[in-house]
Coordinates of C-alpha atoms in Angstrom, one line a residue:
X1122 CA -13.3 -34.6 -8.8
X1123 CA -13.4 -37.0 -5.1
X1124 CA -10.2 -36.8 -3.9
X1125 CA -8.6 -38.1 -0.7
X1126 CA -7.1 -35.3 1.7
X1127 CA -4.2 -37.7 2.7
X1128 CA -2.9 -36.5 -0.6
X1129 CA -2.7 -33.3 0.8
X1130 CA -0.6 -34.6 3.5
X1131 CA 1.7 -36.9 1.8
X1132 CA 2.7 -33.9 -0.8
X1133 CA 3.6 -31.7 2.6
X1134 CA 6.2 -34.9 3.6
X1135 CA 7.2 -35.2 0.5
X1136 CA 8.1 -32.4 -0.7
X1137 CA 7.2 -29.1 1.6
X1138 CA 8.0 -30.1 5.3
X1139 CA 7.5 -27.8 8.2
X1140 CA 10.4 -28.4 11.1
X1141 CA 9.6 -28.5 14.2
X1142 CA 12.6 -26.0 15.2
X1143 CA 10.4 -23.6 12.4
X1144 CA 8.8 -20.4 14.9
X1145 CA 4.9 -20.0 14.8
X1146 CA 4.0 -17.1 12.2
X1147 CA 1.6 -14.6 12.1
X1148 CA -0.4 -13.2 9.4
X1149 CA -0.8 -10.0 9.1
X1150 CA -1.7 -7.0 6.8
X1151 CA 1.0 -7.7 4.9
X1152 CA 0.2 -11.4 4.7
X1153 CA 3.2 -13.9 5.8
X1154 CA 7.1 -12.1 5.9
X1155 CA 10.2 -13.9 6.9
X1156 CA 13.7 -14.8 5.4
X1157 CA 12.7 -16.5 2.3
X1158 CA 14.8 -20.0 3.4
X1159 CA 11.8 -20.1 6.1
X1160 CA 8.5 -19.7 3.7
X1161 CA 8.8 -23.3 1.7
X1162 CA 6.1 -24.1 3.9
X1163 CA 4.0 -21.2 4.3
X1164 CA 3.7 -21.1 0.7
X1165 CA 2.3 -24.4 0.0
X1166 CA -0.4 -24.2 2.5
X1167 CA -0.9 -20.7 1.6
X1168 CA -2.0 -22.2 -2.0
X1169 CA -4.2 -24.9 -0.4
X1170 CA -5.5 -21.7 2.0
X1171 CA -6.5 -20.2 -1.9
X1172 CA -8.9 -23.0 -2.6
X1173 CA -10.7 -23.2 0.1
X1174 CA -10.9 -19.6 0.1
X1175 CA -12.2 -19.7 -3.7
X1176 CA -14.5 -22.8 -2.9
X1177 CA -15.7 -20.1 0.5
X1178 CA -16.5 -17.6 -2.5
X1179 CA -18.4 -19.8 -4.6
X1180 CA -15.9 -20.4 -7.0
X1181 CA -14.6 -17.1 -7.5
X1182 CA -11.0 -15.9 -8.1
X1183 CA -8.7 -15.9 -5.1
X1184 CA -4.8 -13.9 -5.6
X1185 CA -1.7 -15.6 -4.4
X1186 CA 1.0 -12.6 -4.7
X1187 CA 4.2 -13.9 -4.0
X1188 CA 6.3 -11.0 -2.3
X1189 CA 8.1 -9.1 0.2
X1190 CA 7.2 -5.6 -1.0
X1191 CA 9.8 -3.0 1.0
X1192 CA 11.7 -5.3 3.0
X1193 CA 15.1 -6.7 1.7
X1194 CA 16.1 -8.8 -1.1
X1195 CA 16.8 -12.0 1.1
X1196 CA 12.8 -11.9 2.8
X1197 CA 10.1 -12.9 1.0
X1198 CA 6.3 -13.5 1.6
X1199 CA 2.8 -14.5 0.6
X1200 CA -0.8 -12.6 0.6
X1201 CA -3.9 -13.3 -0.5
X1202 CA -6.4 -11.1 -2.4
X1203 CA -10.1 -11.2 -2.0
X1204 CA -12.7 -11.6 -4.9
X1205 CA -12.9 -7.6 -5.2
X1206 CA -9.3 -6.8 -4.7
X1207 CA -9.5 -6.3 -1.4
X1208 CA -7.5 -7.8 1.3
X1209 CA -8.4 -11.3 2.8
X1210 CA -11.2 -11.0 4.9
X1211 CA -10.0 -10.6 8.9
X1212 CA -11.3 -14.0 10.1
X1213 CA -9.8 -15.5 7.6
X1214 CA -6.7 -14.5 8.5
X1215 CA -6.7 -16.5 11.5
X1216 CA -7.4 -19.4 9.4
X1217 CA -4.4 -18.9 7.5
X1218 CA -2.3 -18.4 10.8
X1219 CA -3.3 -21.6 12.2
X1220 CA -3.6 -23.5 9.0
X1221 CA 0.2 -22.4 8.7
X1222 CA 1.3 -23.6 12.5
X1223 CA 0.2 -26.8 12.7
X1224 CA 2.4 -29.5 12.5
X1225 CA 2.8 -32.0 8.9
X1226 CA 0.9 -34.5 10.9
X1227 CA -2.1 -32.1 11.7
X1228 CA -2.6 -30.6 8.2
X1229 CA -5.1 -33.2 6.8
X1230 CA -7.4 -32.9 9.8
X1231 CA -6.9 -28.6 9.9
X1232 CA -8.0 -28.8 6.1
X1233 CA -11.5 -30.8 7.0
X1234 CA -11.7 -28.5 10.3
X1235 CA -11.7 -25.2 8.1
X1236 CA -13.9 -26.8 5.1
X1237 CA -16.2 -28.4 7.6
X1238 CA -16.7 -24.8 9.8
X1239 CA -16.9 -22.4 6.9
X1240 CA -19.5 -25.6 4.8
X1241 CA -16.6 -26.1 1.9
X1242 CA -17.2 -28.8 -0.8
X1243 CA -14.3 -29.7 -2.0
X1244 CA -15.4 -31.4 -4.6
X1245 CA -16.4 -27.7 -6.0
X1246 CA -14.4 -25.7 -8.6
X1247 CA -11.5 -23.3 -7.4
X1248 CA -9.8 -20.4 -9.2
X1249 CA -6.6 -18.8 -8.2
X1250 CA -4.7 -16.4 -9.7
X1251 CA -0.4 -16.2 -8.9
X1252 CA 2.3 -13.7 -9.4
X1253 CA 5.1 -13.0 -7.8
X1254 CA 7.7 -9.7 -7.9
X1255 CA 11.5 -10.2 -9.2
X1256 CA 12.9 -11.8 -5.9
X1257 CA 15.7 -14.2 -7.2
X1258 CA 13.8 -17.1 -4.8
X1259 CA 10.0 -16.2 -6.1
X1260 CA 10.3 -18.5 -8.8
X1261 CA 11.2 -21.8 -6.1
X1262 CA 8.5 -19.9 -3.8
X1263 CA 5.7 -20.0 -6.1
X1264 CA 6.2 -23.4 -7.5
X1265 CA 5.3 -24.6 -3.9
X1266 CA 2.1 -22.4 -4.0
X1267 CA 1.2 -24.3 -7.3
X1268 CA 1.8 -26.9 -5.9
X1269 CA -0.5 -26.3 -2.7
X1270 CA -3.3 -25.5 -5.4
X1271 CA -3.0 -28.7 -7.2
X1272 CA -3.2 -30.8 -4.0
X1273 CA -6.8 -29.5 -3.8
X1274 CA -7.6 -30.0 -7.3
X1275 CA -8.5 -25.8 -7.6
X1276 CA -7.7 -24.5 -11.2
X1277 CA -4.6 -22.0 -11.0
X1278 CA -3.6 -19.1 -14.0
X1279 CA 0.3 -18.2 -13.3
X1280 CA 0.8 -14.4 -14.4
X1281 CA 4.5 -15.0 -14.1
X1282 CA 6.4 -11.5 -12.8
X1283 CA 4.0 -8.6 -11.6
X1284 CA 3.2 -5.8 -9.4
X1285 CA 0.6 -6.5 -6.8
X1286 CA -1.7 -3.9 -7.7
X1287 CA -1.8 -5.8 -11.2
X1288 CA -3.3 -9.2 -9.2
X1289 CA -5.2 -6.8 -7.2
X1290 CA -6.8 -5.7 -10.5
X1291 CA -6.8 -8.8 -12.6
X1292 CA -8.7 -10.5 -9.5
X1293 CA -11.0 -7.9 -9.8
X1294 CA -11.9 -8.0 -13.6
X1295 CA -12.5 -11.6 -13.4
X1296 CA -15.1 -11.6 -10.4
X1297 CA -17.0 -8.8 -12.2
X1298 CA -17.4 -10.4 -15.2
X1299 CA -14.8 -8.3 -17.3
X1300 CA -16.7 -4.6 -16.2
X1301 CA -13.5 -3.5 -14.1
X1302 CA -11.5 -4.4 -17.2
X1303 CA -9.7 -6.9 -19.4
X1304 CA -7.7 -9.6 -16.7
X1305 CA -4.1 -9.6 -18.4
X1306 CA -1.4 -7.2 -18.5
X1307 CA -2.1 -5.5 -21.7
X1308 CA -5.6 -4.9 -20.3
X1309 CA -4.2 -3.1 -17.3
X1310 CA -1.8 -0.8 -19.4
X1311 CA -4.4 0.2 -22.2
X1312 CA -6.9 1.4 -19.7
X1313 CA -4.3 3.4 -17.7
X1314 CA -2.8 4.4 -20.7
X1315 CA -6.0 5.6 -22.2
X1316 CA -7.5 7.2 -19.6
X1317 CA -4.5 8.9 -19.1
X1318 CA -3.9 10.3 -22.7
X1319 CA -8.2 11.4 -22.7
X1320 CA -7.1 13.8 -19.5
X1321 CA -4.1 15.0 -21.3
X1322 CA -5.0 15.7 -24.6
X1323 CA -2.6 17.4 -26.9
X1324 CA -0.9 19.2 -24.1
X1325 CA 2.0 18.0 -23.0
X1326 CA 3.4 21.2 -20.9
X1327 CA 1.4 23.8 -19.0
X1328 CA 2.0 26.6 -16.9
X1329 CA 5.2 25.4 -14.9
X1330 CA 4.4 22.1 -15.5
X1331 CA 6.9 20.0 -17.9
X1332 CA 6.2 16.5 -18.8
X1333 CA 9.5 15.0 -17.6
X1334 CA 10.1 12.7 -14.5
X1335 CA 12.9 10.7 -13.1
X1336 CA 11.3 7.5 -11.7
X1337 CA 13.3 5.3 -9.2
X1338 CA 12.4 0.9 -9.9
X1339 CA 13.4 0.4 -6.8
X1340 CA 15.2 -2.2 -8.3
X1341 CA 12.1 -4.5 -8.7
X1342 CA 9.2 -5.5 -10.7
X1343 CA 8.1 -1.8 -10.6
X1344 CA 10.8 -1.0 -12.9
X1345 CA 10.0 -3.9 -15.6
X1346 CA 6.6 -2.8 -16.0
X1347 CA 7.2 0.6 -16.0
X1348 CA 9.9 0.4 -19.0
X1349 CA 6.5 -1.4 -20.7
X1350 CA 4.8 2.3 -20.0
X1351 CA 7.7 4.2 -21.6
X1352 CA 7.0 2.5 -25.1
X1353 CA 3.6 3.5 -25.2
X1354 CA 3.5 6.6 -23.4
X1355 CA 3.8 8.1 -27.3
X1356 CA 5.3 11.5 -25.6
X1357 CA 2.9 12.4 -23.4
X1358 CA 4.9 11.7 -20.2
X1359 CA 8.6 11.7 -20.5
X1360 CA 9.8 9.2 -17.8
X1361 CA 13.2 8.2 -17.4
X1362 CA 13.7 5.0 -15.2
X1363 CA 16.7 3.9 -13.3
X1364 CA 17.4 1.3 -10.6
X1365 CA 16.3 -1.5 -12.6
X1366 CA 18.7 -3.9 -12.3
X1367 CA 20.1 -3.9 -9.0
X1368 CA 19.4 -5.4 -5.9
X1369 CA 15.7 -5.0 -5.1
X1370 CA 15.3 -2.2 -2.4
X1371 CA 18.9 -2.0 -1.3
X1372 CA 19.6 2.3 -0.8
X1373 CA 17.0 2.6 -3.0
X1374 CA 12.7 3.1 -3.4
X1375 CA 9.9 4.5 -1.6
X1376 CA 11.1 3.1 1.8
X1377 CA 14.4 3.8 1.5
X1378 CA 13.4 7.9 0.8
X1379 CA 10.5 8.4 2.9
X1380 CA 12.7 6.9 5.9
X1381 CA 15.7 8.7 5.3
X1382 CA 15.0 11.7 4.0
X1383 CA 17.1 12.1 1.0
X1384 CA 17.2 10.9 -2.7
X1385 CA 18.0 6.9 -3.7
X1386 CA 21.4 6.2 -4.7
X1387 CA 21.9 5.2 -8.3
X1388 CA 20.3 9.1 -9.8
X1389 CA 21.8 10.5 -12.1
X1390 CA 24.5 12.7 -11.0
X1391 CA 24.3 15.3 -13.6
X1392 CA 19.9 16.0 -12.7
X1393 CA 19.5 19.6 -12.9
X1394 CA 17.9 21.0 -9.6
X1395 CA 14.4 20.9 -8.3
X1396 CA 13.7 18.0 -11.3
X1397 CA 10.6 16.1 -10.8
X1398 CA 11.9 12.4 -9.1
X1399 CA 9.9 9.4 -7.9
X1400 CA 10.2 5.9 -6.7
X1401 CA 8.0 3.3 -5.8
X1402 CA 8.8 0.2 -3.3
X1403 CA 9.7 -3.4 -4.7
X1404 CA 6.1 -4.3 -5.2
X1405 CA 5.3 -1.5 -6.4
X1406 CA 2.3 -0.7 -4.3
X1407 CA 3.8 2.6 -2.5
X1408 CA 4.8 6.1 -4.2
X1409 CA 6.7 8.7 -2.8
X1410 CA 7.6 12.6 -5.3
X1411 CA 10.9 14.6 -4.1
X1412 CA 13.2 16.7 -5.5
X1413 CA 16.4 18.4 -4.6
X1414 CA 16.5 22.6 -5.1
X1415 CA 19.3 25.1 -6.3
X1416 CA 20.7 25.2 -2.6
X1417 CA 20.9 21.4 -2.1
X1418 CA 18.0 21.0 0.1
X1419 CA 16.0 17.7 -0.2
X1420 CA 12.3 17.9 -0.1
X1421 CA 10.1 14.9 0.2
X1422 CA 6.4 15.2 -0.9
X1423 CA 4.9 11.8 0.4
X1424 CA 1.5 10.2 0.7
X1425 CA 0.4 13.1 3.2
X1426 CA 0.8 15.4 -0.4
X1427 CA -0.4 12.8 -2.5
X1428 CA -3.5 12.7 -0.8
X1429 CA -4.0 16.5 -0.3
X1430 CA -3.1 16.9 -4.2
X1431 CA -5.6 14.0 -5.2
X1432 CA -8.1 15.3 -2.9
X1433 CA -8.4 19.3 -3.8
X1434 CA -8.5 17.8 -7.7
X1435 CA -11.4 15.5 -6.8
X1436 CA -13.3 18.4 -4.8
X1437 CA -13.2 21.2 -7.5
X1438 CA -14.5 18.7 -10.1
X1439 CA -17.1 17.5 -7.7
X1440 CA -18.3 20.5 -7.6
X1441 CA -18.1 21.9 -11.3
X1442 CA -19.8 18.8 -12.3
X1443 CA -22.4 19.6 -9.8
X1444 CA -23.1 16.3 -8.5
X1445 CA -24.0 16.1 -4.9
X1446 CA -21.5 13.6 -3.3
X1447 CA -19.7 13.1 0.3
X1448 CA -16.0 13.2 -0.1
X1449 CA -13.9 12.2 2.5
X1450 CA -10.2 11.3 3.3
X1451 CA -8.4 8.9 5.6
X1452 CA -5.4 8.9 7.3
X1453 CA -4.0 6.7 9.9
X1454 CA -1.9 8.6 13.2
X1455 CA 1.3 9.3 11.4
X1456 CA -0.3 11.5 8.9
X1457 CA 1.5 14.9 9.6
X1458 CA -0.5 17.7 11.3
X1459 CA 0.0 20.1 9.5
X1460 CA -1.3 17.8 6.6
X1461 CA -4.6 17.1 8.4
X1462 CA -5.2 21.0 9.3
X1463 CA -4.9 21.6 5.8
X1464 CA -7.5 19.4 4.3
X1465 CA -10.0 20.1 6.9
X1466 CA -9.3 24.6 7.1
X1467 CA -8.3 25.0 3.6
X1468 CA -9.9 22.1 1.3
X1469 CA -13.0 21.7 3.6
X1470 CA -12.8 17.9 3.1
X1471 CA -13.6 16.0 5.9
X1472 CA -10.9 13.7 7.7
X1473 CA -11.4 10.1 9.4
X1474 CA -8.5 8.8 11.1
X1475 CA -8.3 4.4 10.9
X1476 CA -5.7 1.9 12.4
X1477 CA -2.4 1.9 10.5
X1478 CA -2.7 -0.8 7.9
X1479 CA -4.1 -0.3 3.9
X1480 CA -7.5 -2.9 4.9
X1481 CA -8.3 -0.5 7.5
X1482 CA -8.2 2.5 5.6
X1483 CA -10.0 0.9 2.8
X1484 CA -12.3 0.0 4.6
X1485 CA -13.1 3.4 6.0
X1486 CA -12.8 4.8 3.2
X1487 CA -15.9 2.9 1.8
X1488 CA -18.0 4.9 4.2
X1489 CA -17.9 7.9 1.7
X1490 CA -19.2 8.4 -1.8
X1491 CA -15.5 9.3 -2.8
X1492 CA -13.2 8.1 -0.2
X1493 CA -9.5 9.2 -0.8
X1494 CA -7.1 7.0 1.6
X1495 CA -3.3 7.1 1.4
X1496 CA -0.6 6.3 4.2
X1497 CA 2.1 8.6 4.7
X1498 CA 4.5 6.3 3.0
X1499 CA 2.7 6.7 -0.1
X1500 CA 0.5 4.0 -0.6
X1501 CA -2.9 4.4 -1.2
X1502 CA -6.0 5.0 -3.8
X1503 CA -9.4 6.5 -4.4
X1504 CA -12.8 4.4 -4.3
X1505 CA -16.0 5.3 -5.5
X1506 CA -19.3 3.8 -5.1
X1507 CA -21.2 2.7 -7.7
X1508 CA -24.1 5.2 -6.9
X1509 CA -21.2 7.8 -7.0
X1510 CA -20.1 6.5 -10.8
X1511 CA -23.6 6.2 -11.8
X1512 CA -25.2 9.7 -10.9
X1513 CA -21.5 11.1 -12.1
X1514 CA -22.1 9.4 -15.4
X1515 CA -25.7 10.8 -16.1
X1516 CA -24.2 14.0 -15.6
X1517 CA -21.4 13.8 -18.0
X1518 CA -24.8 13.5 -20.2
X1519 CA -27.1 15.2 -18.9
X1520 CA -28.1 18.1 -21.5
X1521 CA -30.2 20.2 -19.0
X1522 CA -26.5 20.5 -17.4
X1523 CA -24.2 23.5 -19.0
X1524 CA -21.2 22.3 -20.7
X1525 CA -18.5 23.1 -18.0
X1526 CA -21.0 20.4 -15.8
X1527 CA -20.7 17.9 -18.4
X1528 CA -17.1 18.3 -19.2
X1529 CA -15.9 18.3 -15.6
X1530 CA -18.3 14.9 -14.9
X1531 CA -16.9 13.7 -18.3
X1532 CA -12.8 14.6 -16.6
X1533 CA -14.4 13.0 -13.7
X1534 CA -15.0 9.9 -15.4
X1535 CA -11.4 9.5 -16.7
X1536 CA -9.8 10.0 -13.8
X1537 CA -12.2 7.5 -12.0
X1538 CA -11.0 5.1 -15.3
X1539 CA -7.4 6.2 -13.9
X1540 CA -7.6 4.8 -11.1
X1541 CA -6.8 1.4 -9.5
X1542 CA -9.4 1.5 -6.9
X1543 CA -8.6 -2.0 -5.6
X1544 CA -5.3 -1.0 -4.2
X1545 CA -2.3 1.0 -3.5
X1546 CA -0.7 0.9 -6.7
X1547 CA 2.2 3.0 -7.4
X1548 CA 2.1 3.5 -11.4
X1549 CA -1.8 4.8 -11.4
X1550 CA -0.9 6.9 -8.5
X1551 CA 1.9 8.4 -10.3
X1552 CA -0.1 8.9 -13.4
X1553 CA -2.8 10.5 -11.2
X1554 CA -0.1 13.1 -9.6
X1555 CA 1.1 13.7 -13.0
X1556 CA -2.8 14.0 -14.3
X1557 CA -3.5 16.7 -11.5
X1558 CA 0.1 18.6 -11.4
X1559 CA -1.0 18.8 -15.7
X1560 CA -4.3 20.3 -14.8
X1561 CA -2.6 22.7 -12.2
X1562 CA -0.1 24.1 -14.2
X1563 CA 2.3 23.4 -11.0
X1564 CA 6.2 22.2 -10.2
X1565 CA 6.7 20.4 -7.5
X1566 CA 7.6 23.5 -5.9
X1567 CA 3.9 24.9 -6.2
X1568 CA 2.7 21.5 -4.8
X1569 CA 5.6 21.8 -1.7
X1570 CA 4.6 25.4 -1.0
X1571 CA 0.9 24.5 -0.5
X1572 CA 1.7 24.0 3.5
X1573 CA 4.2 23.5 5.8
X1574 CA 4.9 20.2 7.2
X1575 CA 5.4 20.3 10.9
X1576 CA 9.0 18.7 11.9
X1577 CA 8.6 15.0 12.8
X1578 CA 10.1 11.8 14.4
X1579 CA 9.8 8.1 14.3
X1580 CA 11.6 6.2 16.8
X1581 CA 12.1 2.6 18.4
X1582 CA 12.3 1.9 22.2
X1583 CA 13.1 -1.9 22.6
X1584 CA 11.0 -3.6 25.5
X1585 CA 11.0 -6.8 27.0
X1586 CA 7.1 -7.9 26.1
X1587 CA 5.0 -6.0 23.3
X1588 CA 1.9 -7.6 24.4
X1589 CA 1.4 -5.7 27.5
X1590 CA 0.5 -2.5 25.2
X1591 CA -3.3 -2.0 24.7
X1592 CA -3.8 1.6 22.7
X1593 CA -7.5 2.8 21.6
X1594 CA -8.8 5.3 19.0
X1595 CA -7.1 4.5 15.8
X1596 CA -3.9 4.4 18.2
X1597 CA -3.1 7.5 19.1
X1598 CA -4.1 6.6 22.7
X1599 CA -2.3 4.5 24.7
X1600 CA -4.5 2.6 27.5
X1601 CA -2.2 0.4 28.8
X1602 CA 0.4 0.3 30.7
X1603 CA -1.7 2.0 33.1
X1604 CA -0.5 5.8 33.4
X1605 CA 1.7 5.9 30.6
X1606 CA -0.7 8.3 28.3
X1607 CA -1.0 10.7 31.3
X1608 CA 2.3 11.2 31.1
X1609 CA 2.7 11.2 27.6
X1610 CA 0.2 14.5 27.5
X1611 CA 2.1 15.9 30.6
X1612 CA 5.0 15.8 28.1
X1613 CA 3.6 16.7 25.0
X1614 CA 1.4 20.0 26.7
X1615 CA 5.5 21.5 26.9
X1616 CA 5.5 22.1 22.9
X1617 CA 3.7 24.2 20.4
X1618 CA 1.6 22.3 18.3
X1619 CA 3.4 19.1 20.0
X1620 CA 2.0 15.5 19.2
X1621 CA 3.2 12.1 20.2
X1622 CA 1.9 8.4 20.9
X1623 CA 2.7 5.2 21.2
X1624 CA 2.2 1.8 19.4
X1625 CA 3.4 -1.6 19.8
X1626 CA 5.0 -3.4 16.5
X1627 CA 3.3 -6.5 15.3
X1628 CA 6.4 -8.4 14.4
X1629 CA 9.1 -7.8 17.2
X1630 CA 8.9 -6.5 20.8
X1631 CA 9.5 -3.0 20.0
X1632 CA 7.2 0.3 20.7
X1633 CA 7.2 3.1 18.0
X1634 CA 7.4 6.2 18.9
X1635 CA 6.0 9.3 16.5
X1636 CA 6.3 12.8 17.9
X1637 CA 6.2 16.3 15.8
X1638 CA 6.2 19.3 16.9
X1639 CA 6.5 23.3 15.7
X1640 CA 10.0 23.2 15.9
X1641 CA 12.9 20.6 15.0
X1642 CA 14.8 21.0 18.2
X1643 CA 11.6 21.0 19.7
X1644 CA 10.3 17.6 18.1
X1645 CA 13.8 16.1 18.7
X1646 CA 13.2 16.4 22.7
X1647 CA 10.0 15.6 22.5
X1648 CA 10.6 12.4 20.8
X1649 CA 13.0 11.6 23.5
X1650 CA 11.2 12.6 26.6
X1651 CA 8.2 10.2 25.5
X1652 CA 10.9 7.1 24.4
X1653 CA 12.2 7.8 27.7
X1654 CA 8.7 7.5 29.9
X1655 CA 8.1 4.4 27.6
X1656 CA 11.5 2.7 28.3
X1657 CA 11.2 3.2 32.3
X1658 CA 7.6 2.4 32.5
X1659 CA 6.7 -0.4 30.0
X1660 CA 9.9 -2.5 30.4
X1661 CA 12.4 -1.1 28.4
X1662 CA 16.0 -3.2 27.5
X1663 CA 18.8 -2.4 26.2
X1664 CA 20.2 0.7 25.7
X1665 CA 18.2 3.8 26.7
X1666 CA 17.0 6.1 24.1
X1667 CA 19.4 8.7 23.5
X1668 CA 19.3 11.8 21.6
X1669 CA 21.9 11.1 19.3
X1670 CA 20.0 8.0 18.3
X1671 CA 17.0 9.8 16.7

């Protein structure tokens, strides 16, 4: 298989230049996002990136997910998944950022620098794994990543249209030989499926549970794979899809509700109140439950409440099963207060905060025996180790056990089969919430009433250089500018149960601003007082924050 890497660069001329007017792009936890006019590119090198990657790995699979997720129909992007599902290792990322910048000219001799420094062969196999989600341009997109694998001679299998928790998953099954499950689409739905139906039993209704549920597409793949579900949920859930053939994200999805607070368009005008509605984002990675009561009143339950839901689940079978295990969850800085409080005073699990990003709370949440992780807007999982799975299996045997022990280890077991531990991924974390709110007996209106959120605000102060921001522990402290956090906690000691910080975006030269408080007034000036400091003190421009504006 000797090849020459001038090949490499005479395909990049050919047929996927990079202009020099084209700005230098950054890879991030999201992988590459721009307009999708800019990523011709990006995507070819980001399939030669896959190979070397694969060759790194000693020949295991590498994903190639071709999409934008929440952004809006006309962006685009490119990720990569790592042999276990998880996302590309950090150095690595920086490969893939400068691999990306350099010029046409430079490509050939960035290839040998990356397989020379990280001891590639590329005369060694390669196996990468595509899809891409329903953007109208993901088809033209991924053609250029093909086309990136087969300048490197690696071996590609194209999965055509699907989520990215499916190539999370299908990556996964194939780098551990099959024992995470079967690598195709069917595979992924039959061992949902059937895990699902095991928990459920013959039950369809309990308590104030019913089994129906209006589930927003989000105009996007999410919405083609979960009409698949409907077909085969054989009654057991009742789920009745719209926005599936729209433009992807646009006043609809996760984003769209969790951000503004109220219900996607395109629901059914005639839904009866307080009826059980979802959506996911475009990708379908995120989740987010709502629901709209008698009086007209929206209320959101995001992935604060998924996580508290999953979590008290997990703890009471935990301990019915008997199994001695360390639980813990993880949450990132916007997770709501009153959220955290109630994990820690009323489900005694214990709380780790990480930077905001999935990897990082992943990664965290690999420090526990069962690590629940979830972002507030609704993406996240569960992982279990595999000491965790194994002593939880013996159990679920164990005869010297009573038979409560070895039914809830056996529950256990399901729900651990019920799970897409590689990744956010929308559909098992909606069959999950369904699985639990079964198994409670609950509405949503039990699961709303189980605390109070506190009142909260996110807000953007525009500044003239991101960069000179520096914040520390997980980001809820800001360290520079020099004297800003002392007189962010001048302003916050002013409000009950007040909370605020700082952090710089990693795509444009904005600050975020998050602020909550005991009351909404409260919260309101709270947020603006700290946008305020910000603007004066870290170079604001523009128009000052005004109250209005919130």
């Amino acid at each position: 298989m000797t090849f020459n890497l001038r090949q490499v660069y005479a395909f990049a001329r050919e047929y996927h230049q990079k202009r020099d007017s084209q700005k230098e792009i950054q890879y991030g936890t999201a992988g590459f996002r721009s307009h999708a006019d800019n990523l011709d590119y990006v995507m070819y090198r980001m399939g030669l990136l896959a190979v070397l990657r694969s060759r790194a790995k000693g020949g295991q699979v590498i994903g190639v997910m071709i999409t934008a997720s929440h952004n809006p129909e006309q962006d685009n992007g490119v990720k990569l998944v790592d042999p276990m599902g998880e996302m590309l290792e950090q150095s690595w990322e920086r490969l893939a950022t400068d691999l990306v910048n350099v010029s046409d000219a430079d490509l050939e001799g960035q290839i040998a620098k990356i397989s020379t420094e990280q001891g590639i062969d590329n005369n060694e196999p390669a196996k990468v794994y595509v899809g891409m989600d329903t953007r109208y341009h993901s088809p033209q997109l991924a053609k250029a990543v093909l086309n990136g694998i087969a300048a490197l001679k690696g071996s590609v299998r194209d999965f055509g249209i699907v989520t990215t928790p499916m190539l999370h998953y299908f990556v996964t099954c194939s780098n551990t030989d099959l024992a995470y499950g079967l690598p195709t689409e069917e595979g992924y739905m039959t061992k949902l499926l059937t895990a699902f139906k095991r928990i459920r039993g013959n039950t369809f209704a309990k308590g104030n549970y019913t089994n129906k549920v209006f589930y927003d597409g989000a105009n996007g793949v999410g919405s083609l794979k979960m009409l698949g579900f409907v077909r085969k949920f054989d009654g057991y859930l009742d789920v009745k899809v719209f926005n599936s053939n729209g433009k992807i994200n646009f006043n609809c999805g996760a984003d769209f509700v969790k951000t503004n607070q109220r219900a996607p368009h395109g629901i059914p005008e005639d839904l009866e109140p307080n009826a059980r509605c979802v959506s996911v984002d475009g990708d379908a990675d995120r989740v987010v439950y709502y629901y709209t009561d008698e009086d007209g009143v929206f209320h959101l339950l995001d992935g604060d409440r998924i996580a508290t839901l999953i979590a008290g689940y997990l703890k009471e079978l935990v301990e019915k099963c008997g199994v001695e295990l360390e639980m813990g969850l993880v949450q990132t800085a916007y997770a709501n207060g009153a959220s955290t409080d109630y994990i820690v005073n009323q489900l005694k699990v214990p709380v780790a905060c990480a930077p905001t990003g999935v990897k990082h709370l992943h990664h965290k949440a690999l420090d526990y025996d069962v690590g629940v992780y979830f972002e507030a807007n609704g993406h996240g999982t569960v992982i279990y180790n595999a000491e965790a799975k194994k002593r939880i299996a013996a159990a679920s045997k164990d005869e010297s056990l009573t038979q409560e022990q070895r039914d809830a280890a056996k529950l256990l077991l399901s729900t651990i089969d019920l799970t897409n531990e590689t990744v956010g991924d929308a559909i098992s974390d909606m069959l999950l919430v369904e699985t639990v709110l079964h198994y409670r007996g609950w509405s949503l209106q039990d699961w709303f009433a189980a605390y109070a959120d506190l009142p909260n605000v996110l807000m953007k102060v525009k500044v003239e250089d991101r960069n000179v921001f520096t914040t520390t522990d997980d980001e809820r402290v800001c360290v520079k500018p020099e004297g800003l956090q002392d007189a962010i906690n001048e302003i916050v000691a002013k409000y009950p149960r007040g909370r605020s910080f700082v952090r710089p975006s990693g795509t444009e030269d904005v600050v975020r601003v998050y602020a909550e408080s005991e009351t909404k007034d409260g919260t309101l000036q709270l947020a603006l007082e700290v946008a305020n400091v910000v603007f004066d003190r870290a170079g604001g421009v523009g128009a000052r924050p005004e109250l209005a504006k919130i």
